[in-house]
PDB file of C-alpha atoms in Angstrom:
ATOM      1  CA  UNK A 219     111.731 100.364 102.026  1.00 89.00           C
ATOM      2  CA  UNK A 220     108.600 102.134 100.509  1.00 92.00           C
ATOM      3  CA  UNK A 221     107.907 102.078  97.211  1.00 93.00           C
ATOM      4  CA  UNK A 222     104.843 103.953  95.459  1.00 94.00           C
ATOM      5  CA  UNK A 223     102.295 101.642  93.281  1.00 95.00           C
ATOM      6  CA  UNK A 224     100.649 102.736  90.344  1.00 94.00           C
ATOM      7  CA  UNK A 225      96.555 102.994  91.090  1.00 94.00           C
ATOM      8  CA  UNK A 226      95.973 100.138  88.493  1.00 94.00           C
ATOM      9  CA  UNK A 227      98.306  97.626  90.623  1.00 94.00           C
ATOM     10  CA  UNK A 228      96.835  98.836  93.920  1.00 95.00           C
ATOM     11  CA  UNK A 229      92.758  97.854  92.045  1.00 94.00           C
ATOM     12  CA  UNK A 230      94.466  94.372  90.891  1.00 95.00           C
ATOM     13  CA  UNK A 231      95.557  93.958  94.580  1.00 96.00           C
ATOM     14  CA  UNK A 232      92.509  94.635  96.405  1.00 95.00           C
ATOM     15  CA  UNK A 233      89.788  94.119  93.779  1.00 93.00           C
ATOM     16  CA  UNK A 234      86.513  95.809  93.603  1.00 93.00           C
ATOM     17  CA  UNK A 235      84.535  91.896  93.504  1.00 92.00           C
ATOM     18  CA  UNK A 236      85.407  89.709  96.678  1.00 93.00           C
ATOM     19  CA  UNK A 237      87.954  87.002  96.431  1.00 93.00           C
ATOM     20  CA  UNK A 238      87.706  83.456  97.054  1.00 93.00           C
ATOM     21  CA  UNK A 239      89.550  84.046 100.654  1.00 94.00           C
ATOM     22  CA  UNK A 240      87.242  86.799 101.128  1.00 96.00           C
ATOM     23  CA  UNK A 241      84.428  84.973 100.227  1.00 96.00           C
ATOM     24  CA  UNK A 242      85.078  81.970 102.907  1.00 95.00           C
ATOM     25  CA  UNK A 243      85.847  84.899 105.723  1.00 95.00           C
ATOM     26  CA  UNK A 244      82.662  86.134 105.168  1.00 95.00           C
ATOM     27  CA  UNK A 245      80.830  82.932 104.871  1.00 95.00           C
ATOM     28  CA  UNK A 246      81.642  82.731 108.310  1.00 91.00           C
ATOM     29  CA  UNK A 247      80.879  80.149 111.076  1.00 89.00           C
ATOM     30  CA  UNK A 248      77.446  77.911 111.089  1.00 91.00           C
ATOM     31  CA  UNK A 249      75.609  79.987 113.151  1.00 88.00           C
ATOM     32  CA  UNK A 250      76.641  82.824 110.357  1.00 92.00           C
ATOM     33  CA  UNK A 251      75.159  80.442 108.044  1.00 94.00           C
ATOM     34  CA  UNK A 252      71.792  80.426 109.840  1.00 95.00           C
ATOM     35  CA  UNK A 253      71.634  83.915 110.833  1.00 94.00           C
ATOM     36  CA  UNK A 254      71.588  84.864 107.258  1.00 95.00           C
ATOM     37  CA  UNK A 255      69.072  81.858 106.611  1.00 95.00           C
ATOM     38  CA  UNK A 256      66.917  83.533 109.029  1.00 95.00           C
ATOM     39  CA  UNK A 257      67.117  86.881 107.280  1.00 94.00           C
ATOM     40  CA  UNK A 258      66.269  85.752 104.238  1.00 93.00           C
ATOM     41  CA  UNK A 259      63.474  83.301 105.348  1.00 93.00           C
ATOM     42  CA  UNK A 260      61.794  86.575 107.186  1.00 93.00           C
ATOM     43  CA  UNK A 261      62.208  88.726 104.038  1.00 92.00           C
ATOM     44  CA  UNK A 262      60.535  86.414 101.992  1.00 91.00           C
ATOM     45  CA  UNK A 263      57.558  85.778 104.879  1.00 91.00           C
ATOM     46  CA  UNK A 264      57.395  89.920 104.623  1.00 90.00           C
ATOM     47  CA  UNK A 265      57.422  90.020 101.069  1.00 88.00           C
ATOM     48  CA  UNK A 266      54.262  87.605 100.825  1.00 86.00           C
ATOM     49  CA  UNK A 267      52.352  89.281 103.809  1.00 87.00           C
ATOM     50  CA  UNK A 268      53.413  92.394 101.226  1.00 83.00           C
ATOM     51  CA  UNK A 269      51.392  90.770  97.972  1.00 80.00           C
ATOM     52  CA  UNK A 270      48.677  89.289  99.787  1.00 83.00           C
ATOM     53  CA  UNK A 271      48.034  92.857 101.207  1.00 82.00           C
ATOM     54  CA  UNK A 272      48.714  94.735  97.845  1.00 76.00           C
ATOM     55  CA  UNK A 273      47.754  92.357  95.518  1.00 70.00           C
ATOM     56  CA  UNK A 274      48.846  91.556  91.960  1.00 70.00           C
ATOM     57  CA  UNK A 275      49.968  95.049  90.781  1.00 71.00           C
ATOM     58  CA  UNK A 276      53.350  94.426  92.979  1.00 73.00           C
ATOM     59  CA  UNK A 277      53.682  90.644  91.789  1.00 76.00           C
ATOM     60  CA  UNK A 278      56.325  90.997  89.173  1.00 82.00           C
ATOM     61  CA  UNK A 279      58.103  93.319  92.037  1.00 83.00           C
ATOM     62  CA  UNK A 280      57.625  91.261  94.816  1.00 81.00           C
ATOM     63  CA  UNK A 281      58.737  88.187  92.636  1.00 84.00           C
ATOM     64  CA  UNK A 282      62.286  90.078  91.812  1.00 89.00           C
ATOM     65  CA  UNK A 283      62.804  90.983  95.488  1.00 87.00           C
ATOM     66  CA  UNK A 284      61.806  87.855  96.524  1.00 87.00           C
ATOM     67  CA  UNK A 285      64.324  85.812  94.831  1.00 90.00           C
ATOM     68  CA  UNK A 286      67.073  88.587  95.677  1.00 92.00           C
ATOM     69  CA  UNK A 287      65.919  88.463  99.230  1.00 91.00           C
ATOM     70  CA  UNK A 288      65.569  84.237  99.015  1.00 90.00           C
ATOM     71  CA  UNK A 289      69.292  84.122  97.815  1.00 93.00           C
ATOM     72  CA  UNK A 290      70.681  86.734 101.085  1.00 93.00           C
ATOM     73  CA  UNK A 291      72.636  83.440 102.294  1.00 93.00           C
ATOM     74  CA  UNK A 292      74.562  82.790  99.165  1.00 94.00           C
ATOM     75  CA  UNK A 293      75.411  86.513  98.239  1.00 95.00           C
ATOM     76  CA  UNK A 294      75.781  88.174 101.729  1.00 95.00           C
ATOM     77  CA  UNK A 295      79.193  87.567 102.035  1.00 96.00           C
ATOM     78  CA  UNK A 296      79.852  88.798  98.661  1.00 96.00           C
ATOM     79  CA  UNK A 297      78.160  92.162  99.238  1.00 96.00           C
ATOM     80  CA  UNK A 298      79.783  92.672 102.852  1.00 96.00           C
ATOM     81  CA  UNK A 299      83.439  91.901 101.314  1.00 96.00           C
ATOM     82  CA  UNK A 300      82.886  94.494  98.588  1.00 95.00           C
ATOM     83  CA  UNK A 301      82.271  96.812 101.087  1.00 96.00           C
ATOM     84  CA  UNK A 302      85.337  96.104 103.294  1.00 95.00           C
ATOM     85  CA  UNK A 303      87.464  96.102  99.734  1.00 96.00           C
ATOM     86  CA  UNK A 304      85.784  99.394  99.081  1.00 95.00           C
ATOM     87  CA  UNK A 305      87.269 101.376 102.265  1.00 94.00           C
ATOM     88  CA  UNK A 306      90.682 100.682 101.285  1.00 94.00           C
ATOM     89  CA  UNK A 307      89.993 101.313  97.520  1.00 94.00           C
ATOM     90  CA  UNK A 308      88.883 104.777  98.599  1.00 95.00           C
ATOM     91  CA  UNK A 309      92.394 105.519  99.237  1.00 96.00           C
ATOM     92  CA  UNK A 310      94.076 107.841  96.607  1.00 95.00           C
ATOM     93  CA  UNK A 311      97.184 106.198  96.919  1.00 95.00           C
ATOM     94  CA  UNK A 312      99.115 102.730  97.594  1.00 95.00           C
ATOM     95  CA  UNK A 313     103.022 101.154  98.152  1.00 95.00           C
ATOM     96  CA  UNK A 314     105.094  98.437  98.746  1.00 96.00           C
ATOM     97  CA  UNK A 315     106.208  98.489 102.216  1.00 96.00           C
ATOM     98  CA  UNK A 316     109.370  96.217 103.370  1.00 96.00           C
ATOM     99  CA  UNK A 317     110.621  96.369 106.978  1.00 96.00           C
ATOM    100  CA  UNK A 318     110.876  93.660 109.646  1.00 97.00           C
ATOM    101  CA  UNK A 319     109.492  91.815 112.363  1.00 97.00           C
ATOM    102  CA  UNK A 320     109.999  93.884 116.017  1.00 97.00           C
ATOM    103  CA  UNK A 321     108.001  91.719 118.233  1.00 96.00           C
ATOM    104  CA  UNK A 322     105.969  89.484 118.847  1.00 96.00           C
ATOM    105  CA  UNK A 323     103.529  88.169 121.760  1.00 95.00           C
ATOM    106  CA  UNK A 324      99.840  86.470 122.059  1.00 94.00           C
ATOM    107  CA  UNK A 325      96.711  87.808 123.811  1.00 93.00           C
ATOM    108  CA  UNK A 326      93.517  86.180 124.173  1.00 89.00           C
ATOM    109  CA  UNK A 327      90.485  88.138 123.155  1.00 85.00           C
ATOM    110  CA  UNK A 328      86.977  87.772 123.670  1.00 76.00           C
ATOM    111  CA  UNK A 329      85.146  86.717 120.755  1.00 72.00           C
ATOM    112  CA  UNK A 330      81.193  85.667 122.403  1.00 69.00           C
ATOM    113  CA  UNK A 331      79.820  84.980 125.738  1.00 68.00           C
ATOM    114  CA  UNK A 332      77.464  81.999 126.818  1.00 71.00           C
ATOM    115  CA  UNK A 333      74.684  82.120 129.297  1.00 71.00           C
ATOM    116  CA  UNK A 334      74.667  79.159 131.637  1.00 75.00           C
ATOM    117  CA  UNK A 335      74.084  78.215 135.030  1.00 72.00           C
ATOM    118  CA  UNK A 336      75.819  76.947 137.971  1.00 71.00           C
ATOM    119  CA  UNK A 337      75.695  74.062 140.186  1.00 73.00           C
ATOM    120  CA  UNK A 338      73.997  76.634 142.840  1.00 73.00           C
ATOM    121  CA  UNK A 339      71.592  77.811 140.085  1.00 71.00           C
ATOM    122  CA  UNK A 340      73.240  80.970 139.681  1.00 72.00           C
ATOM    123  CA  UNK A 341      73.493  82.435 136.060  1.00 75.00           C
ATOM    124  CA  UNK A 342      77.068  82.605 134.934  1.00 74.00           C
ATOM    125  CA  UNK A 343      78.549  84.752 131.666  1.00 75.00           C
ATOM    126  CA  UNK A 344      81.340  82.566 130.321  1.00 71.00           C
ATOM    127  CA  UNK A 345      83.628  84.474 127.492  1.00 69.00           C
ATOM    128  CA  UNK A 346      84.935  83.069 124.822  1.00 78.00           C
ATOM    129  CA  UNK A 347      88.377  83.590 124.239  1.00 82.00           C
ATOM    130  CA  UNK A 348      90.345  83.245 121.455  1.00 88.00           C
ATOM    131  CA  UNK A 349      94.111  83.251 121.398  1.00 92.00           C
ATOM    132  CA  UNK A 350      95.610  86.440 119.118  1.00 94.00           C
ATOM    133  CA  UNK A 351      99.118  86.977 117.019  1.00 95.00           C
ATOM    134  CA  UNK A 352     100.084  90.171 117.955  1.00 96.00           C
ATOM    135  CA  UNK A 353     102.541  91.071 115.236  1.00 97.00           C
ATOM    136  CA  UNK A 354     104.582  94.612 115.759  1.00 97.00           C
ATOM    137  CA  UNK A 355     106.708  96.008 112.506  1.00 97.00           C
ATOM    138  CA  UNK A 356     108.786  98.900 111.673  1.00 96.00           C
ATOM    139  CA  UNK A 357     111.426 100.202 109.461  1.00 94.00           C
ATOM    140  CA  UNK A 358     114.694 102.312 109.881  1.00 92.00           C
ATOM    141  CA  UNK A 359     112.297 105.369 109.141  1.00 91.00           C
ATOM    142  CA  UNK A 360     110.639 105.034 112.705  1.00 91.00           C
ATOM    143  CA  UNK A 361     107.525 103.475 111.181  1.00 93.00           C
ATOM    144  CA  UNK A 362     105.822 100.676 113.273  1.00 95.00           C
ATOM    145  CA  UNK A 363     102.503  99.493 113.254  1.00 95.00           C
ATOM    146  CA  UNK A 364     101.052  96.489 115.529  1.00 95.00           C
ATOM    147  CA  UNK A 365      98.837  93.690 113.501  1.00 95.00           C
ATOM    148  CA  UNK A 366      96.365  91.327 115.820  1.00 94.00           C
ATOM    149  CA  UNK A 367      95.079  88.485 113.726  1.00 94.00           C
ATOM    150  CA  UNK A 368      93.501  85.175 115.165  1.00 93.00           C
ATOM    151  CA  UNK A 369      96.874  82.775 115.693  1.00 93.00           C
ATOM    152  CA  UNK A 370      97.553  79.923 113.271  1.00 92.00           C
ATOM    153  CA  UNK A 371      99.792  77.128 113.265  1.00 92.00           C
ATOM    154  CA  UNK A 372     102.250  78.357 111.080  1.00 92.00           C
ATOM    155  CA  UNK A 373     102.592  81.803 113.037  1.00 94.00           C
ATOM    156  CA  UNK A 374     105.177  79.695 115.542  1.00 91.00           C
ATOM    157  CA  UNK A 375     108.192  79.802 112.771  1.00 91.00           C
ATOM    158  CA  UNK A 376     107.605  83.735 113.295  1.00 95.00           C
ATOM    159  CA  UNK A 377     110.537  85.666 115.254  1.00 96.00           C
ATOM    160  CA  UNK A 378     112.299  89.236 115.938  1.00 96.00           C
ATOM    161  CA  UNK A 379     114.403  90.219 112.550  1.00 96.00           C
ATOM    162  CA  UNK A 380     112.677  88.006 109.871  1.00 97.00           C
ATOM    163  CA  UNK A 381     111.605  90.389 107.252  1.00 96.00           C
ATOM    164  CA  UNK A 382     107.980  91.528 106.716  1.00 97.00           C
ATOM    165  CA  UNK A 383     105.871  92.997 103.338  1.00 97.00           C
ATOM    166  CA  UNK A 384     102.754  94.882 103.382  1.00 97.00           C
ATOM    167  CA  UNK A 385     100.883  97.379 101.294  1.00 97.00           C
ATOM    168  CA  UNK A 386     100.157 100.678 102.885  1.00 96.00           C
ATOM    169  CA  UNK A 387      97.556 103.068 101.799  1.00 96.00           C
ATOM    170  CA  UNK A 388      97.278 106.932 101.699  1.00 95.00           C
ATOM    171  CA  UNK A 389      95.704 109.628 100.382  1.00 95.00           C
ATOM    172  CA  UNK A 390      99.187 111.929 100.516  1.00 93.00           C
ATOM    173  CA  UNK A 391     101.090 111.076  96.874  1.00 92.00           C
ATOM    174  CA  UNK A 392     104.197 110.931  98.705  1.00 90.00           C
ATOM    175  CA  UNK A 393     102.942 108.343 101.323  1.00 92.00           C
ATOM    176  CA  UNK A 394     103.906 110.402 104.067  1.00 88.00           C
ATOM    177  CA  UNK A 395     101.223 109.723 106.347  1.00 91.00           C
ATOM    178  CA  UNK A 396      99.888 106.127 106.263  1.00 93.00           C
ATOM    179  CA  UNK A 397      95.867 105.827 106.022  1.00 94.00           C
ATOM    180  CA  UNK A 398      95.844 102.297 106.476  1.00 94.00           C
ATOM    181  CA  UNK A 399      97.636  98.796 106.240  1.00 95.00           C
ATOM    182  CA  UNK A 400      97.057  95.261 104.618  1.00 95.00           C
ATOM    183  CA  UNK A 401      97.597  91.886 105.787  1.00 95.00           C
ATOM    184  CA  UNK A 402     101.568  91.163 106.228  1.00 97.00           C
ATOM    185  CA  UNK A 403     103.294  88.425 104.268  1.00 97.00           C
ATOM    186  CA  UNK A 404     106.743  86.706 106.133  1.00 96.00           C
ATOM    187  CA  UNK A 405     108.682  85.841 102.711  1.00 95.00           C
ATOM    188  CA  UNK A 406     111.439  83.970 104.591  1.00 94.00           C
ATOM    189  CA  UNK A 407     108.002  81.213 106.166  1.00 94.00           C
ATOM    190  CA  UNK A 408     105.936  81.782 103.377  1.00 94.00           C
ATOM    191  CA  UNK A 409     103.513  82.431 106.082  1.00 96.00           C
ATOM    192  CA  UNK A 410     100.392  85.379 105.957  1.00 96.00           C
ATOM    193  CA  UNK A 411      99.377  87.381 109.156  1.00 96.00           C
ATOM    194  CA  UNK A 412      95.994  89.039 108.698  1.00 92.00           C
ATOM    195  CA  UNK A 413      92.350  88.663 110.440  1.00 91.00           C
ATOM    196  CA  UNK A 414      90.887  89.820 106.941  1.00 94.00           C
ATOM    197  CA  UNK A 415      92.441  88.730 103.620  1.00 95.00           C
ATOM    198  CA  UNK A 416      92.506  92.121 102.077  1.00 95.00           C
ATOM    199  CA  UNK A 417      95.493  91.345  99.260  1.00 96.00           C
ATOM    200  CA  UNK A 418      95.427  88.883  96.059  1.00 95.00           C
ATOM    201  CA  UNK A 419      98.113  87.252  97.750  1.00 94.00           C
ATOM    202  CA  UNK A 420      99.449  85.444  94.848  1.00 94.00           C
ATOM    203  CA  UNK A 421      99.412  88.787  92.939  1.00 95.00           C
ATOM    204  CA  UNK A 422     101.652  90.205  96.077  1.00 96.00           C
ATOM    205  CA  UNK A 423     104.023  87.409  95.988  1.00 95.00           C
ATOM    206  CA  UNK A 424     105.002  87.723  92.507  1.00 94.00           C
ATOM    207  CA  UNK A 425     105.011  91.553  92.668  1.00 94.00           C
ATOM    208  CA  UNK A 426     107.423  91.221  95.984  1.00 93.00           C
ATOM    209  CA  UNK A 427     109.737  88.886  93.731  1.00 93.00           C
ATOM    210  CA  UNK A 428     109.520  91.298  90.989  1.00 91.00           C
ATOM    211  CA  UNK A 429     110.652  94.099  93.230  1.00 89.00           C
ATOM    212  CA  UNK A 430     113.395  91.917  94.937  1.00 87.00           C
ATOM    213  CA  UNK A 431     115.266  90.908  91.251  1.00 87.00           C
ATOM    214  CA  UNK A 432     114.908  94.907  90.420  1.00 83.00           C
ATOM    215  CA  UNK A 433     115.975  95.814  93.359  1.00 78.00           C
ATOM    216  CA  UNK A 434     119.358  93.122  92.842  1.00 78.00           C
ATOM    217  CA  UNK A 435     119.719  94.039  89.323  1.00 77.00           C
ATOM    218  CA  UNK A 436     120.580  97.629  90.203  1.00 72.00           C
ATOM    219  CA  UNK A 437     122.784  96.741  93.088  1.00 74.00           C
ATOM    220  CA  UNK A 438     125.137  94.160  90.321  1.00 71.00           C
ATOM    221  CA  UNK A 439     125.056  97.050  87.886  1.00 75.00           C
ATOM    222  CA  UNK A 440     126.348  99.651  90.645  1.00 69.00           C
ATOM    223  CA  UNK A 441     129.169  97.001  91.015  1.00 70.00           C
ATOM    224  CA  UNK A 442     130.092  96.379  87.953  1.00 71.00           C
ATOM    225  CA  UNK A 443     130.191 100.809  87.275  1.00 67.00           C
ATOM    226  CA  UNK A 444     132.313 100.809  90.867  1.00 61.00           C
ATOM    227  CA  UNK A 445     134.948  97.335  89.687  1.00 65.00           C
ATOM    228  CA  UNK A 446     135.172  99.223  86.258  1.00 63.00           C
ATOM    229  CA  UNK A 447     136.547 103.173  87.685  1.00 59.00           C
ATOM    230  CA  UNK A 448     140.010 103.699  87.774  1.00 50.00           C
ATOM    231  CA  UNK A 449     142.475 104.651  90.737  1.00 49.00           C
ATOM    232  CA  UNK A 450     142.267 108.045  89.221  1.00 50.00           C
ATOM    233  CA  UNK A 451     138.539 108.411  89.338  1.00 51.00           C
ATOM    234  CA  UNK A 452     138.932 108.863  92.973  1.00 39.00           C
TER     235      UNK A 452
END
């Protein structure tokens, strides 16, 4: 089942601003934390080389930038989660995709590598791994796409069948060839799959229940117009 969104519900599900969800992805790990400290902290030691060179003419400026530049670890992940909202609001157009679950297996992926050496003195790379969901989809139309998100907890209720929303983005009208795909929602667990939170997803839930008493209102009004047709009709 695809069904086309208006562009104002597609902006309201992947806002311009970053979310709260978005916020926390990008806030990232502690050494995230201090990388970003250590950007700002050598922005601000430029900025003040800057002044004592130029003197007071670029105060005022170097004041402004300073505080901007100061503040990098509070607003960074902010500015880098409006830009990953931004590549999927550059999409023309948006739907509502329902299909199901096809498969379902886990990988492990390499997320860093450590230096460290070995009894014999020998440096050793040592990856990181980090278990993945690999979550395949599809719908009678042939569609299928294949999401990999870090695994959860609540991914193990997951199986072959269960039913799966998304939103899909395009820049055809008629959604014919799929740009790009969101995070997937399993209704049936109440469970997300998704390495970046790109949906509102309490905006998506309602919007999905929505659809789903539409979508049973016409079916009881196609039964009642079939129970109320005479022999004759046929």
């Amino acid at each position: 089942m695809l069904i086309p969104l208006t562009r104002e519900t597609f902006q309201e599900l992947i806002p311009a601003v970053a979310t709260g969800a978005q916020y926390k992805y990008f806030w990232g790990k502690p050494p995230d934390f201090l990388r970003r400290m250590l950007i700002s902290a050598v922005i601000v030691v430029l900025l003040v080389v800057i002044y004592n060179f130029a003197g007071s003419d670029v105060g005022p400026l170097v004041l402004i930038t300073g505080l901007i530049a100061g503040l990098y670890w509070l607003w960074g992940p902010i500015f880098w989660a409006s830009l990953k909202n931004a590549e999927c609001r550059k999409y023309k157009y948006c739907g509502f995709w329902q299909g199901r679950v096809l498969d379902i297996y886990i990988t492990d992926e390499v997320t860093s590598q450590e230096e460290t050496v070995n009894q014999k003195g020998q440096l050793v790379i040592v990856d990181n791994l980090e278990p993945r969901i690999n979550l395949e989809v599809g719908d009678k139309t042939g569609f299928t796409t294949t999401l990999r998100a870090p695994l959860q907890k609540n991914h193990q209720g997951i199986a072959p069948g269960q039913a799966a929303l998304m939103l899909i983005m395009s820049n055809q009208e008629d959604l014919g060839r799929i740009a790009k795909v969101s995070d997937i929602y399993i209704p049936s667990r109440d469970v997300w799959v998704s390495d970046y939170p790109y949906l509102r997803k309490d905006v998506f839930v309602e919007m999905s229940e929505q659809i789903k008493k539409g979508r049973k209102k016409d079916r009881d009004r196609d039964n009642r117009s079939t129970k109320k047709r005479s022999p004759a009709d046929y």
